[in-house]
mmCIF file of C-alpha atoms in Angstrom:
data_model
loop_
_atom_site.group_PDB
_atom_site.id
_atom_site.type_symbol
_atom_site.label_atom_id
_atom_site.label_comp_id
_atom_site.label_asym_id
_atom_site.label_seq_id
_atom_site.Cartn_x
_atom_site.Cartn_y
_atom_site.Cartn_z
ATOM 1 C CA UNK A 1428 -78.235 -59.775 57.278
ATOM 2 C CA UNK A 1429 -78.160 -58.892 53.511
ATOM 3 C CA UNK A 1430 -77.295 -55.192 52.559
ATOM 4 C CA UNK A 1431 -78.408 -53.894 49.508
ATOM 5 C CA UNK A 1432 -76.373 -50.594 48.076
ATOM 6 C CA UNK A 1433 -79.097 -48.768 46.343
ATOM 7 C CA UNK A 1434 -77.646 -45.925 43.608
ATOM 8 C CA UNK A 1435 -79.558 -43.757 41.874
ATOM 9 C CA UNK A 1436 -78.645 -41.206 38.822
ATOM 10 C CA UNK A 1437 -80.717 -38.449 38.156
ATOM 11 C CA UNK A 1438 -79.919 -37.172 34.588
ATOM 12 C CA UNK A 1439 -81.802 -34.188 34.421
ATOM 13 C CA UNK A 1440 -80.798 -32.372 37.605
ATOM 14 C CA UNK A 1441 -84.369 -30.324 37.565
ATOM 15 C CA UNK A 1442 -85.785 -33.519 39.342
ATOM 16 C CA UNK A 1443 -83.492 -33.947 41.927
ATOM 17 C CA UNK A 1444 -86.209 -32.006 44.463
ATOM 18 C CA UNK A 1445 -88.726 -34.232 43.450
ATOM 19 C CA UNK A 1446 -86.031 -37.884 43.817
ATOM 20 C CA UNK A 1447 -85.436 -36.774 47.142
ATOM 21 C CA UNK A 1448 -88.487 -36.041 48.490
ATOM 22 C CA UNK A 1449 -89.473 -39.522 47.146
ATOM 23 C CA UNK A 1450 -86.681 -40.605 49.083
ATOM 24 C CA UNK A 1451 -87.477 -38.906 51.929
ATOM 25 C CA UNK A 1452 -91.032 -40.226 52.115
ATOM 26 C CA UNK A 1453 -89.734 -43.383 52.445
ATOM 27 C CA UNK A 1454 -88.085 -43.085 55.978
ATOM 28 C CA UNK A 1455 -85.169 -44.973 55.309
ATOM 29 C CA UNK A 1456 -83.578 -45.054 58.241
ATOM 30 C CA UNK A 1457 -80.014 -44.908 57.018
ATOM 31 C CA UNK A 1458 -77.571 -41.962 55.519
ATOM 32 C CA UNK A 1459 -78.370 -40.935 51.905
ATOM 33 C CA UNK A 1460 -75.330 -39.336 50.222
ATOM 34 C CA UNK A 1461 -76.340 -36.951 47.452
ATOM 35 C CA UNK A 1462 -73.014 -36.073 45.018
ATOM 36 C CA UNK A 1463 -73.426 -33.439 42.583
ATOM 37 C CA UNK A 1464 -72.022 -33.725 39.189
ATOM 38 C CA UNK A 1465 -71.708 -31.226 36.293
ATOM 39 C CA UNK A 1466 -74.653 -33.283 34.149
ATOM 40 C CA UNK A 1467 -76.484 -35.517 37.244
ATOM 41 C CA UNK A 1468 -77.558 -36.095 40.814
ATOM 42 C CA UNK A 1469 -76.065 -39.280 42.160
ATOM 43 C CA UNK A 1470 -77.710 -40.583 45.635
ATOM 44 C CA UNK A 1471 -76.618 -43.698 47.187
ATOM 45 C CA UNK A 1472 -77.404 -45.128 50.197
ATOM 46 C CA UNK A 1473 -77.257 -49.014 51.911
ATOM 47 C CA UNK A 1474 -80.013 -50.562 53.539
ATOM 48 C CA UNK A 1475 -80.907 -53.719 55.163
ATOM 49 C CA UNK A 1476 -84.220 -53.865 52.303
ATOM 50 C CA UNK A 1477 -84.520 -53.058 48.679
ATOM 51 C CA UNK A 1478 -86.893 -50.525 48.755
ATOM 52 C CA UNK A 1479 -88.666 -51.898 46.195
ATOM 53 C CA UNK A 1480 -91.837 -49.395 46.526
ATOM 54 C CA UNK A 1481 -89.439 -46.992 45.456
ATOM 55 C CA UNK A 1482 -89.847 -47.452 42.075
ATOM 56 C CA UNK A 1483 -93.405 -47.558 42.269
ATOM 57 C CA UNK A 1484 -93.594 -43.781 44.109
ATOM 58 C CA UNK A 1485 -91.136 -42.454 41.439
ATOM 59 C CA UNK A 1486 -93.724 -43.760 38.267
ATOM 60 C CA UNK A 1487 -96.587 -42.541 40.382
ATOM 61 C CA UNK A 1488 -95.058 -38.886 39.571
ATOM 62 C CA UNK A 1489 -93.421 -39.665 36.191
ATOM 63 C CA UNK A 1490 -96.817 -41.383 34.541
ATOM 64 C CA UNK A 1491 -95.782 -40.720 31.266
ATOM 65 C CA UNK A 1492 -92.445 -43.082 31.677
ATOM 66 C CA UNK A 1493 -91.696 -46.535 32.523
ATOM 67 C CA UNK A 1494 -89.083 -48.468 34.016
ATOM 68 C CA UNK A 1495 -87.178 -51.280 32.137
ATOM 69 C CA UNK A 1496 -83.615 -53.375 32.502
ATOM 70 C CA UNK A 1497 -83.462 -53.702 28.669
ATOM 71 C CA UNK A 1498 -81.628 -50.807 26.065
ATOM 72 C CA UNK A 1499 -81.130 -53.129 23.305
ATOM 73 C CA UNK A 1500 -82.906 -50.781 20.790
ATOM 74 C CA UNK A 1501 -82.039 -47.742 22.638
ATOM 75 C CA UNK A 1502 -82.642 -44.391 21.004
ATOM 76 C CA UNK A 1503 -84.764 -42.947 23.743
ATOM 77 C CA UNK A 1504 -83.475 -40.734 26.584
ATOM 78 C CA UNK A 1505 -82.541 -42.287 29.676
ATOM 79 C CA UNK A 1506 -84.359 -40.167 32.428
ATOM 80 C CA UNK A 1507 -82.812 -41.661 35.970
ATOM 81 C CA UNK A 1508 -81.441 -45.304 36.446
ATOM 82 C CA UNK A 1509 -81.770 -46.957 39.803
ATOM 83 C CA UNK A 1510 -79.049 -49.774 40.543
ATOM 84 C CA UNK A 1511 -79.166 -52.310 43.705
ATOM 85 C CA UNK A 1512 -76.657 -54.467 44.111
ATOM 86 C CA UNK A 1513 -76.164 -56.701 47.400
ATOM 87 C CA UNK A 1514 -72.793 -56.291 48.805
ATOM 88 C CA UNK A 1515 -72.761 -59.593 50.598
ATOM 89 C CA UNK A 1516 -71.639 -62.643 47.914
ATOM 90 C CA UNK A 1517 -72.309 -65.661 50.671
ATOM 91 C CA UNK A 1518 -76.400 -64.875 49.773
ATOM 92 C CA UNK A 1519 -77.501 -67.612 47.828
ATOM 93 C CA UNK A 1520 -79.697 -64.575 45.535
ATOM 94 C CA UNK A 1521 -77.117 -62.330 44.531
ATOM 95 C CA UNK A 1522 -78.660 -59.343 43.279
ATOM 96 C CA UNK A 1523 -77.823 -57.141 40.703
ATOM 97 C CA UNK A 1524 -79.695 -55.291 38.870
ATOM 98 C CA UNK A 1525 -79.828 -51.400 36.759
ATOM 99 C CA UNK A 1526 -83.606 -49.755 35.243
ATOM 100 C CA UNK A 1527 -84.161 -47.417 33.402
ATOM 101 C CA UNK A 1528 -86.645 -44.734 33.717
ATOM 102 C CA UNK A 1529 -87.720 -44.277 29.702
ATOM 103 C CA UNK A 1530 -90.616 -42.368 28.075
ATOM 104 C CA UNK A 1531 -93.503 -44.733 27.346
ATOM 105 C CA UNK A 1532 -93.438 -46.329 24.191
ATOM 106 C CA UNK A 1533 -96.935 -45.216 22.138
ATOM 107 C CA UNK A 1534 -95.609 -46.910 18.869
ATOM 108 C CA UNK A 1535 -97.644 -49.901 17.237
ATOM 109 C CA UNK A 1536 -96.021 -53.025 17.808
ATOM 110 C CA UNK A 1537 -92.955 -53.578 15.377
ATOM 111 C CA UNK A 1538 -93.861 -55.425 12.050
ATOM 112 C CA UNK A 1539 -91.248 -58.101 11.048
ATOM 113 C CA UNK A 1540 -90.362 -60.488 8.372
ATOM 114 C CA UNK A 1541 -91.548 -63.987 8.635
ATOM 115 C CA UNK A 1542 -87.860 -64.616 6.061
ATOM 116 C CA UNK A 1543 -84.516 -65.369 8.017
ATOM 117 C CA UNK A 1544 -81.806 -65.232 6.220
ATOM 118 C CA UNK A 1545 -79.097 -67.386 7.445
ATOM 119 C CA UNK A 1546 -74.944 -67.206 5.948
ATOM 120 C CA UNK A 1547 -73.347 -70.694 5.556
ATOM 121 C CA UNK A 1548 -69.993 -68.954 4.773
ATOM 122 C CA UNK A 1549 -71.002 -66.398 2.230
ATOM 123 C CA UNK A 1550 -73.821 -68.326 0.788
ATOM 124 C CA UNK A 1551 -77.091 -66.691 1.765
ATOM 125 C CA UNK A 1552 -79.932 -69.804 3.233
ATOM 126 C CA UNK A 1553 -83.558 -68.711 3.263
ATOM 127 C CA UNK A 1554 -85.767 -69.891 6.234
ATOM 128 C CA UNK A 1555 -88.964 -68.794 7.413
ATOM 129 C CA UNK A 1556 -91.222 -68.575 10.293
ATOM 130 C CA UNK A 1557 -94.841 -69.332 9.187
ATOM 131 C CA UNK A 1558 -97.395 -67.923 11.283
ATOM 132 C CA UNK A 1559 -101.434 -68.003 11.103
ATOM 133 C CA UNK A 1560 -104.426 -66.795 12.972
ATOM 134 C CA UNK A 1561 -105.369 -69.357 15.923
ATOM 135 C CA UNK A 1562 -108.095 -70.040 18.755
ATOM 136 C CA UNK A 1563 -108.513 -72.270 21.620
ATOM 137 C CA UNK A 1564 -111.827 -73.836 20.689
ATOM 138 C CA UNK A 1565 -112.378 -74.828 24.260
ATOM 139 C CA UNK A 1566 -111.836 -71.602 25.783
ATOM 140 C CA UNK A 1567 -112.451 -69.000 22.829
ATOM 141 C CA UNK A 1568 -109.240 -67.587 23.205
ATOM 142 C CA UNK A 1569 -107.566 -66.038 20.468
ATOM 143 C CA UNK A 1570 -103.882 -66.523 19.161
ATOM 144 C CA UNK A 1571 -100.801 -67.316 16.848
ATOM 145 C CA UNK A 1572 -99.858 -71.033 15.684
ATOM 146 C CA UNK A 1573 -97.351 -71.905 13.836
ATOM 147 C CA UNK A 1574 -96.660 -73.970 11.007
ATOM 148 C CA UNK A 1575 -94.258 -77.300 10.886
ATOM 149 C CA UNK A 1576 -92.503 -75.407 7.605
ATOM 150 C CA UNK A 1577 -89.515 -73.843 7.993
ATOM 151 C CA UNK A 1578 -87.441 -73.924 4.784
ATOM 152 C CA UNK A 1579 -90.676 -72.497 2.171
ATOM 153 C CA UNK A 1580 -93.233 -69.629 2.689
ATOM 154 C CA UNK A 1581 -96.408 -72.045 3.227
ATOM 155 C CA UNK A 1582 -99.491 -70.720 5.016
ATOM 156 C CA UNK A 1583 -101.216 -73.974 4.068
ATOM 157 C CA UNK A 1584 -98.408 -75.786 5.949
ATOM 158 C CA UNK A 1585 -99.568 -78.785 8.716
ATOM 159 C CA UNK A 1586 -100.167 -76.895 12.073
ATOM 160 C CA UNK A 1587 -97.175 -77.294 14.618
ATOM 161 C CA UNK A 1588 -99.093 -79.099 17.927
ATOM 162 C CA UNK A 1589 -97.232 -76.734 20.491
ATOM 163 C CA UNK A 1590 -99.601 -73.849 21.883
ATOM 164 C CA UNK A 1591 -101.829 -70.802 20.791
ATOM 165 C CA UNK A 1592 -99.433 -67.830 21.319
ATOM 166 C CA UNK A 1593 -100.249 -64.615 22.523
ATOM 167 C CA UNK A 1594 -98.833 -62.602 20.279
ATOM 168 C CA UNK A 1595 -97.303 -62.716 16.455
ATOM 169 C CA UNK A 1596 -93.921 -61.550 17.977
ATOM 170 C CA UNK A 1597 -93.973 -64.209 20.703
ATOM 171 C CA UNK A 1598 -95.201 -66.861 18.420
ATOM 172 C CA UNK A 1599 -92.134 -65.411 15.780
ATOM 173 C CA UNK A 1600 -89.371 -65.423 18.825
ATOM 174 C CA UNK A 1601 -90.517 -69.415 19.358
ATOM 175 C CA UNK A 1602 -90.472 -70.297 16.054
ATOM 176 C CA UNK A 1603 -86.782 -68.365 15.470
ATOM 177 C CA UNK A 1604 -85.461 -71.168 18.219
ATOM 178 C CA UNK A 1605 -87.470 -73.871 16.467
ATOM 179 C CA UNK A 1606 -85.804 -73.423 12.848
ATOM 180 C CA UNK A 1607 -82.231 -73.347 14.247
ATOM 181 C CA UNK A 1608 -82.923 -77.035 14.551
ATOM 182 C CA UNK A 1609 -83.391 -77.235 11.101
ATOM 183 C CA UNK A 1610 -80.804 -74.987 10.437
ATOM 184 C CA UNK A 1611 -78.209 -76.918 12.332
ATOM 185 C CA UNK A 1612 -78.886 -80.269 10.068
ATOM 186 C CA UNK A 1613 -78.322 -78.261 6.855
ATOM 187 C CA UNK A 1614 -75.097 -76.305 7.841
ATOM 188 C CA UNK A 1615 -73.998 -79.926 8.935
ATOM 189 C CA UNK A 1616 -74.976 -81.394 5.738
ATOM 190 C CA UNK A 1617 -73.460 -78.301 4.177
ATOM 191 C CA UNK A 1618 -70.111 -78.668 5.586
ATOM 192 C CA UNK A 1619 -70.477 -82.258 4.821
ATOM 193 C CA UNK A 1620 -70.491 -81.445 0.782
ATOM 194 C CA UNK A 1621 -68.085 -78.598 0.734
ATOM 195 C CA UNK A 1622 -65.110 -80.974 2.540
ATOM 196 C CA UNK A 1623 -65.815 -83.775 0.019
ATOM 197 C CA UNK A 1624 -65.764 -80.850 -2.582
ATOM 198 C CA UNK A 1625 -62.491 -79.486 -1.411
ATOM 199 C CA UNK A 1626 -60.875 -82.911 -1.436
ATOM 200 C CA UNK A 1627 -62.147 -83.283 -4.773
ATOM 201 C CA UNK A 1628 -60.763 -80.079 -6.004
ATOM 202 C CA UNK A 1629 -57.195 -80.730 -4.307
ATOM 203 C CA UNK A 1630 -57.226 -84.637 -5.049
ATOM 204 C CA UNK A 1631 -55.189 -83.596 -8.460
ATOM 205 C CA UNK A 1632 -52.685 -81.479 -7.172
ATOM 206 C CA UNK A 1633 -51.928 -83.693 -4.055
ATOM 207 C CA UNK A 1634 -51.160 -86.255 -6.626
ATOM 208 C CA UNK A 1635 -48.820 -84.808 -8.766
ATOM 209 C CA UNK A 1636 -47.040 -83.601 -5.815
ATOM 210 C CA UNK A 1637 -46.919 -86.663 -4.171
ATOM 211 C CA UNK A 1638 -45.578 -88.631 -7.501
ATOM 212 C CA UNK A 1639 -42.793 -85.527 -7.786
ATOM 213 C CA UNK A 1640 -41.693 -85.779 -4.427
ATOM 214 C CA UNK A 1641 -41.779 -89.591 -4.839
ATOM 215 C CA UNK A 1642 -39.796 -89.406 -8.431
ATOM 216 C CA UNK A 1643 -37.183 -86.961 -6.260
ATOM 217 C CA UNK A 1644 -36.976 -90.173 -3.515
ATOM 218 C CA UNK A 1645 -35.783 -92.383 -6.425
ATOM 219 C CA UNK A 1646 -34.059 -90.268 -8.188
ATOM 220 C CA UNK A 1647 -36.511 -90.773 -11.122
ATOM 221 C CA UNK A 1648 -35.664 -87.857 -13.222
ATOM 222 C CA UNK A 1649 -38.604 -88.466 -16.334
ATOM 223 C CA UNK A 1650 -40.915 -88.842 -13.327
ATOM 224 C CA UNK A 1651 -39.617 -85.503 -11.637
ATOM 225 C CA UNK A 1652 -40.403 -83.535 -14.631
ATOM 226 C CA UNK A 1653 -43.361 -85.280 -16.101
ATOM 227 C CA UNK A 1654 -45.815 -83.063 -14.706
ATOM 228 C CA UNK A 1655 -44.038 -79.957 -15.070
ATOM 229 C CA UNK A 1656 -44.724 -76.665 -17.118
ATOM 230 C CA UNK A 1657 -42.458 -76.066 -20.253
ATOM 231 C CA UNK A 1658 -41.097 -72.388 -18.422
ATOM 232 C CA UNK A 1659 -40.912 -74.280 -14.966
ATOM 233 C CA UNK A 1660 -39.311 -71.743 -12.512
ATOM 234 C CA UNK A 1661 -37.269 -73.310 -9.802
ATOM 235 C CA UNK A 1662 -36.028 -71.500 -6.868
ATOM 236 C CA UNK A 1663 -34.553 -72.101 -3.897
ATOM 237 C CA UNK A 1664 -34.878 -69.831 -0.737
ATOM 238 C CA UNK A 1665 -32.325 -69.550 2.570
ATOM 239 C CA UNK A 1666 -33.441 -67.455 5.214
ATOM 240 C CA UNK A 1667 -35.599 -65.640 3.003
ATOM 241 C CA UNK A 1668 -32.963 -64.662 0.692
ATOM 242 C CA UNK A 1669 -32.907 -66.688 -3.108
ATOM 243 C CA UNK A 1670 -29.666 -68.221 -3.632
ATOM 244 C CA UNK A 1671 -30.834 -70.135 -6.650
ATOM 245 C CA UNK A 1672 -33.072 -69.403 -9.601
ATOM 246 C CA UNK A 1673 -33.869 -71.556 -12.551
ATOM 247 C CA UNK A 1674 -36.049 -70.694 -15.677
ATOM 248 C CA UNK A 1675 -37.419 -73.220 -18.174
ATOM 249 C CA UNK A 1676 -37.832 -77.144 -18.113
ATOM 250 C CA UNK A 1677 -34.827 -77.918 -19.666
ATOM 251 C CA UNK A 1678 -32.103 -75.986 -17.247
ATOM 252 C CA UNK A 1679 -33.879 -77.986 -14.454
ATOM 253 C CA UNK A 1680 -33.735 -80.956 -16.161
ATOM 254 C CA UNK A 1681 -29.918 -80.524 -16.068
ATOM 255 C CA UNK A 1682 -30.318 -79.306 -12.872
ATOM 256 C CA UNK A 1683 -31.604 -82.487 -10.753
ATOM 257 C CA UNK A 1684 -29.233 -84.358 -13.264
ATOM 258 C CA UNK A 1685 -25.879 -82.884 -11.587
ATOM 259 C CA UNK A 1686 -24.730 -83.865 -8.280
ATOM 260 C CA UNK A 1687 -26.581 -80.341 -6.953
ATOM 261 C CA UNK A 1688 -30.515 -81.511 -5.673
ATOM 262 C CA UNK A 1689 -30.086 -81.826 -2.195
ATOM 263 C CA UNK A 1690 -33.515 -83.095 -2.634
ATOM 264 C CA UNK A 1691 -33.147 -86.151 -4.627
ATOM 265 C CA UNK A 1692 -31.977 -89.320 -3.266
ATOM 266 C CA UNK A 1693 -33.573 -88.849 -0.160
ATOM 267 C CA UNK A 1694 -36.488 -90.351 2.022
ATOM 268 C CA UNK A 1695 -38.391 -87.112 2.159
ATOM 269 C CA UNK A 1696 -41.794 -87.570 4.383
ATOM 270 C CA UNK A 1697 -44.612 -85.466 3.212
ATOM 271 C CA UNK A 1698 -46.161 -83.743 6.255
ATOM 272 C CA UNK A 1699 -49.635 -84.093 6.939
ATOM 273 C CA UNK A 1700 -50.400 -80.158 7.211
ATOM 274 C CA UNK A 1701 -50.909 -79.098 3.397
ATOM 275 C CA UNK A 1702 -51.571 -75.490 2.998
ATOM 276 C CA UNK A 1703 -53.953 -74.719 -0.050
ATOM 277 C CA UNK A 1704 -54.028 -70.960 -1.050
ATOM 278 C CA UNK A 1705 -55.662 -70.220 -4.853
ATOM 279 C CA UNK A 1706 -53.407 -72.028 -7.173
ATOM 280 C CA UNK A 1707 -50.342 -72.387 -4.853
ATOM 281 C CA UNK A 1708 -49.721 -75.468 -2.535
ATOM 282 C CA UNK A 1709 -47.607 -75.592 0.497
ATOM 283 C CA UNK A 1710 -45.680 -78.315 2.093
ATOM 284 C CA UNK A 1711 -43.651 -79.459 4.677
ATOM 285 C CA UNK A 1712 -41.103 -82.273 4.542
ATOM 286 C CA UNK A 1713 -39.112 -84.178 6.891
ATOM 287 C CA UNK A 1714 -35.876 -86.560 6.054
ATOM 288 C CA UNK A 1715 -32.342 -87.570 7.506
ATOM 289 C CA UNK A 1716 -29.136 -86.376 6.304
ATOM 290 C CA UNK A 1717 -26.852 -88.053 3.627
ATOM 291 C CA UNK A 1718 -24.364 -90.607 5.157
ATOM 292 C CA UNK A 1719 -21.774 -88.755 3.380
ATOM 293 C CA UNK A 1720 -23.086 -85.042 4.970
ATOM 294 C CA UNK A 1721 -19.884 -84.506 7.562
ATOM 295 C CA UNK A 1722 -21.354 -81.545 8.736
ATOM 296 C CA UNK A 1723 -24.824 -83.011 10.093
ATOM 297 C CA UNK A 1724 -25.492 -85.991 12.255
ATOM 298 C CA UNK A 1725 -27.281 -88.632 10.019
ATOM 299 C CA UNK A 1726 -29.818 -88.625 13.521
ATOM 300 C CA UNK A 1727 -30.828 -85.238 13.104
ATOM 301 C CA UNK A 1728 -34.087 -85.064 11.407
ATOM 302 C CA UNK A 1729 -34.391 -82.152 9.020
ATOM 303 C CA UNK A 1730 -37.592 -80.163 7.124
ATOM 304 C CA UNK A 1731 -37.931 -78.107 4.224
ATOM 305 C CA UNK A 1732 -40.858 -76.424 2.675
ATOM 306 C CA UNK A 1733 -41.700 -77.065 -0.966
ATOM 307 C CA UNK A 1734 -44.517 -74.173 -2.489
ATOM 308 C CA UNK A 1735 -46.180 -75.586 -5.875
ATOM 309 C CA UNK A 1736 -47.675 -73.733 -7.772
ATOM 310 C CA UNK A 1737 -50.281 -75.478 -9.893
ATOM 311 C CA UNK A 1738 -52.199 -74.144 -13.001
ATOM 312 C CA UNK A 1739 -54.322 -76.829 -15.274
ATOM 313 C CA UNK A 1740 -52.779 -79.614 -13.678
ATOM 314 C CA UNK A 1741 -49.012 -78.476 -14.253
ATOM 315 C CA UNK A 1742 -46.724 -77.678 -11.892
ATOM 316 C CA UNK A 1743 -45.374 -74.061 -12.909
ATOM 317 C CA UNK A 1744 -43.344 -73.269 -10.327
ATOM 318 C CA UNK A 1745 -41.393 -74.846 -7.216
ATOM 319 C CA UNK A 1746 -40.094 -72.797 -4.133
ATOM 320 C CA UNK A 1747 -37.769 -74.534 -1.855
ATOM 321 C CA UNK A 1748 -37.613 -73.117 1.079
ATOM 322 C CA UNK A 1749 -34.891 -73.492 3.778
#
């Protein structure tokens, strides 16, 4: 047999003689513990039933309130809360489940906007949910329709062949799940066009970083600096900490000229994870020692990062990092 453990709070202690006589009247035939707090009542009890006529004896006194299971809005004070939960998980119906005793609601019903606004990124969309007066010419009924327009304001729009709605909300709530069809194709389409934007935007810079690091694999020095600024700043990072710093195109010219540039001569691999942040690009490369490096296995495969930055299609700066 299923037990249910009933708990009820009683937030204004004043009504705890009325609760419990409610309670009482019931003739539930099992203990009822009542705990007394500084702010509430608390009474709890388990039965083999739900005592589902509970509720209705409690609104027969408090006619002014209703119970719900929904606070989204909140805002209103919560009177008493009744909570049944069944103890026993091998029921196929596991209930649980909290009202709320609130003060009835006299307000008009809540006017919305038929407009949605939707955010691809930070680019505001503008749908809407068009709505017009409706009735079932069989019955006389009278209703909500909606329209087959989502992305304009149209009350001239072709009907949408659904059903007559009730309300305006619940035709509004239907037509909300409807558009996010329409909104899924755009933000697809949208994503779509801002990749192929992207890659155009970065199709430059992946170039000339691609031809530098190729120029550095044949020790092409014209090629290495062909794209590079006039006040080119090289420097190269280990462990965080610069150990070399060179200023203007000519010093690095002499630079990769000397025996020094680890980085020419080799078979450097370009990673395939670029990092793009405002004007700077980030990447990672992979080669194999010089024959002639004693100190490193020529099998031990090595990476660097290289940070470019790039302003009107010159490089200005290069950070290699070790």
């Amino acid at each position: 047999m299923v037990e249910t453990e009933v708990t009820i709070l009683i937030n204004r202690k004043s009504d705890i003689d009325i609760i419990r006589q409610k309670v009482a009247d019931r003739k539930i035939q099992v203990p009822i513990y009542i705990l007394e707090f500084e702010n509430h009542y608390q009474l709890n009890f388990v039965s083999n039933y739900e005592e589902w006529e509970l509720d209705s004896a409690i609104l027969e006194f408090f006619s002014d309130y209703e119970f719900t299971t929904n606070l989204a809005r909140g805002g209103k004070e919560i009177r008493l809360q009744i909570s049944r939960y069944h103890s026993d998980f091998a029921y196929e119906d596991i209930l649980d489940e909290t009202k709320y005793l609130i003060k009835k609601s006299n307000a008009k019903p809540e006017k919305f906007s038929s407009k949605i606004k939707v955010l691809f990124d930070n680019n505001e969309q503008d749908y809407f949910v068009n709505i017009i007066n409706g009735v079932n010419k069989t019955t006389g009924e009278q209703g909500y329709l909606l329209l087959n327009e989502f992305k304009n304001k149209n009350n001239e729009a072709e009907i949408l062949k659904d059903k007559l709605y009730k309300t305006r909300k619940e035709a509004f709530n239907s037509g909300y799940f409807k558009l996010q069809e329409f909104v899924n194709v755009d933000f697809k389409n949208y994503t779509e066009n801002k990749k192929k934007e992207i890659n155009k935007q970065q199709k430059l810079p992946r170039k000339l970083i691609r031809d530098f690091i190729k120029s550095c694999n044949n020790n092409d020095i014209s090629g290495i600096l062909k794209n590079l600024g006039k006040n080119v700043i090289f420097e190269k990072r280990i462990n965080w900490e610069t150990v070399l710093l060179i200023e203007g195109k000519d010093d690095f010219r002499k630079y990769v000229e000397s025996s020094n540039p680890d980085f020419c001569g080799r078979e450097l691999k370009i990673k395939s994870s670029w990092d793009f942040n405002k004007s700077t690009v980030t990447i990672n490369v992979h080669f194999f020692p010089k024959i002639n490096d004693e100190q490193i296995p020529t099998n031990t495969l090595q990476s660097r990062r290289f940070a470019f930055e790039i302003n009107e299609n010159i490089i200005e700066s290069i950070i290699e990092k070790n």
